[in-house]
Amino acid sequence: MPAPPTSAALTAADSGAEPRQRRARRKEARPGELLDAALQLFVEKGFASTRVEEVAARAGVSKGTLFLYFPSKEELFKAVVRENIAGRFTEWNEELQQFSGNSAELVRYCMHSWWERIGNSAASGITKLVMSEAGMFPEIAAFYQQEVITPGHDLLRRVLQRGIDRGEFRPLALEYAVYSLIAPMIFLLMWKHSMAPCCPPSEQIDPIGFLDNQVDLLLNGMLLVSKPA
């Protein structure tokens, strides 16, 4: 009958198992680390100027390791967009289905939620990147149109249609009305990643205050309507 393992043998076995577990955990974390590094660099430098070697180095892996997960820079960018923006449409659509307030409250909620989850995050720079480089990379532009712009328009169209169906909003040309909701968001993103870093504190824009004012203008307009006597 073999002798039981000594405490030294058990310690050696444990010390061998622990590095293997750490390596396994590290391997599982790599895609997320690569996506985080890619997001940072894409926002800092743009798509054209970001090299996969830089992404790999920032994530602490080799370029070959990056290509094991993402076969090209284009696929890496698509994964970044899906992870940070496109993947959120499922939860947003579920929230729309479950929202119990009126449609004016829903519009305000959508604007605030967008800022909290996208505008106030590192992913906010992706929109500026796409708008700046779409002409040079039509495949990226087409992907962004399919994965972000079209689902976003569909979601906002449903928000406005909900208000019309419930008698809370007047009939609207929905194909254009959605841009009235999108425009303030785009402005904030462009401001954040262009002029905001250069402006003194007295000229900075409070995002929530700005969005609330835009919602008020959209819902109530600017004309002073006299009440009947």
Coordinates of C-alpha atoms in Angstrom, one line a residue, residues 49-142:
S49 CA -4.2 55.4 -35.7
T50 CA -4.6 52.6 -33.3
R51 CA -2.3 49.6 -33.9
V52 CA -3.1 46.2 -32.6
E53 CA 0.4 46.0 -31.1
E54 CA -0.6 48.9 -28.8
V55 CA -3.8 47.2 -27.8
A56 CA -2.0 44.0 -26.9
A57 CA 0.7 45.8 -25.0
R58 CA -1.8 47.8 -23.0
A59 CA -3.6 44.6 -22.2
G60 CA -0.4 42.9 -21.2
V61 CA -0.4 40.2 -23.9
S62 CA 1.3 39.5 -27.2
K63 CA -0.1 40.5 -30.6
G64 CA -0.4 36.8 -31.4
T65 CA -2.6 36.3 -28.3
L66 CA -4.8 39.2 -29.4
F67 CA -5.3 37.6 -32.8
L68 CA -6.4 34.3 -31.1
Y69 CA -9.5 36.2 -29.9
F70 CA -10.0 38.8 -32.6
P71 CA -8.7 38.0 -36.1
S72 CA -8.4 41.7 -37.2
K73 CA -8.6 45.2 -36.0
E74 CA -12.0 45.6 -37.6
E75 CA -13.3 42.6 -35.6
L76 CA -11.8 44.0 -32.5
F77 CA -13.6 47.3 -33.0
K78 CA -16.9 45.5 -33.7
A79 CA -16.5 43.5 -30.5
V80 CA -15.9 46.8 -28.6
V81 CA -19.1 48.3 -30.0
R82 CA -21.1 45.2 -29.2
E83 CA -19.7 45.0 -25.6
N84 CA -20.3 48.6 -24.8
I85 CA -23.3 49.8 -26.8
A86 CA -25.0 47.4 -29.1
G87 CA -25.3 44.8 -26.4
R88 CA -27.4 47.1 -24.2
F89 CA -30.4 47.2 -26.5
T90 CA -31.9 44.0 -25.1
E91 CA -32.0 45.5 -21.6
W92 CA -33.3 48.9 -22.9
N93 CA -36.1 47.2 -24.9
E94 CA -37.1 45.2 -21.8
E95 CA -37.2 48.4 -19.7
L96 CA -39.4 50.0 -22.3
Q97 CA -41.8 47.1 -22.1
Q98 CA -41.9 47.3 -18.3
F99 CA -42.1 51.1 -17.9
S100 CA -45.2 52.1 -16.1
G101 CA -45.0 55.9 -16.1
N102 CA -46.4 58.3 -18.8
S103 CA -44.6 58.8 -22.1
A104 CA -43.1 62.2 -21.1
E105 CA -41.5 60.5 -18.1
L106 CA -40.3 57.7 -20.4
V107 CA -38.6 60.3 -22.7
R108 CA -36.8 61.8 -19.8
Y109 CA -35.8 58.4 -18.4
C110 CA -34.4 57.4 -21.8
M111 CA -32.2 60.5 -22.0
H112 CA -30.9 60.1 -18.4
S113 CA -30.3 56.4 -18.8
W114 CA -28.4 56.9 -22.0
W115 CA -26.1 59.5 -20.4
E116 CA -25.5 57.3 -17.3
R117 CA -24.7 54.2 -19.3
I118 CA -23.1 55.5 -22.4
G119 CA -22.5 59.3 -22.4
N120 CA -20.8 59.2 -19.0
S121 CA -18.6 56.2 -19.9
A122 CA -15.5 55.6 -21.9
A123 CA -17.8 54.3 -24.7
S124 CA -19.0 57.9 -25.3
G125 CA -16.0 58.5 -27.6
I126 CA -17.1 55.8 -30.1
T127 CA -19.7 57.9 -31.8
K128 CA -17.2 60.7 -32.5
L129 CA -14.8 58.1 -33.8
V130 CA -17.4 56.7 -36.2
M131 CA -18.5 60.1 -37.4
S132 CA -14.9 61.2 -38.0
E133 CA -13.7 58.1 -39.8
A134 CA -16.8 56.7 -41.5
G135 CA -15.7 57.9 -44.9
M136 CA -12.3 56.1 -44.7
F137 CA -13.8 52.9 -43.3
P138 CA -17.2 52.2 -44.9
E139 CA -17.3 48.7 -43.4
I140 CA -17.1 50.2 -39.9
A141 CA -19.8 52.8 -40.8
A142 CA -22.1 50.1 -42.1

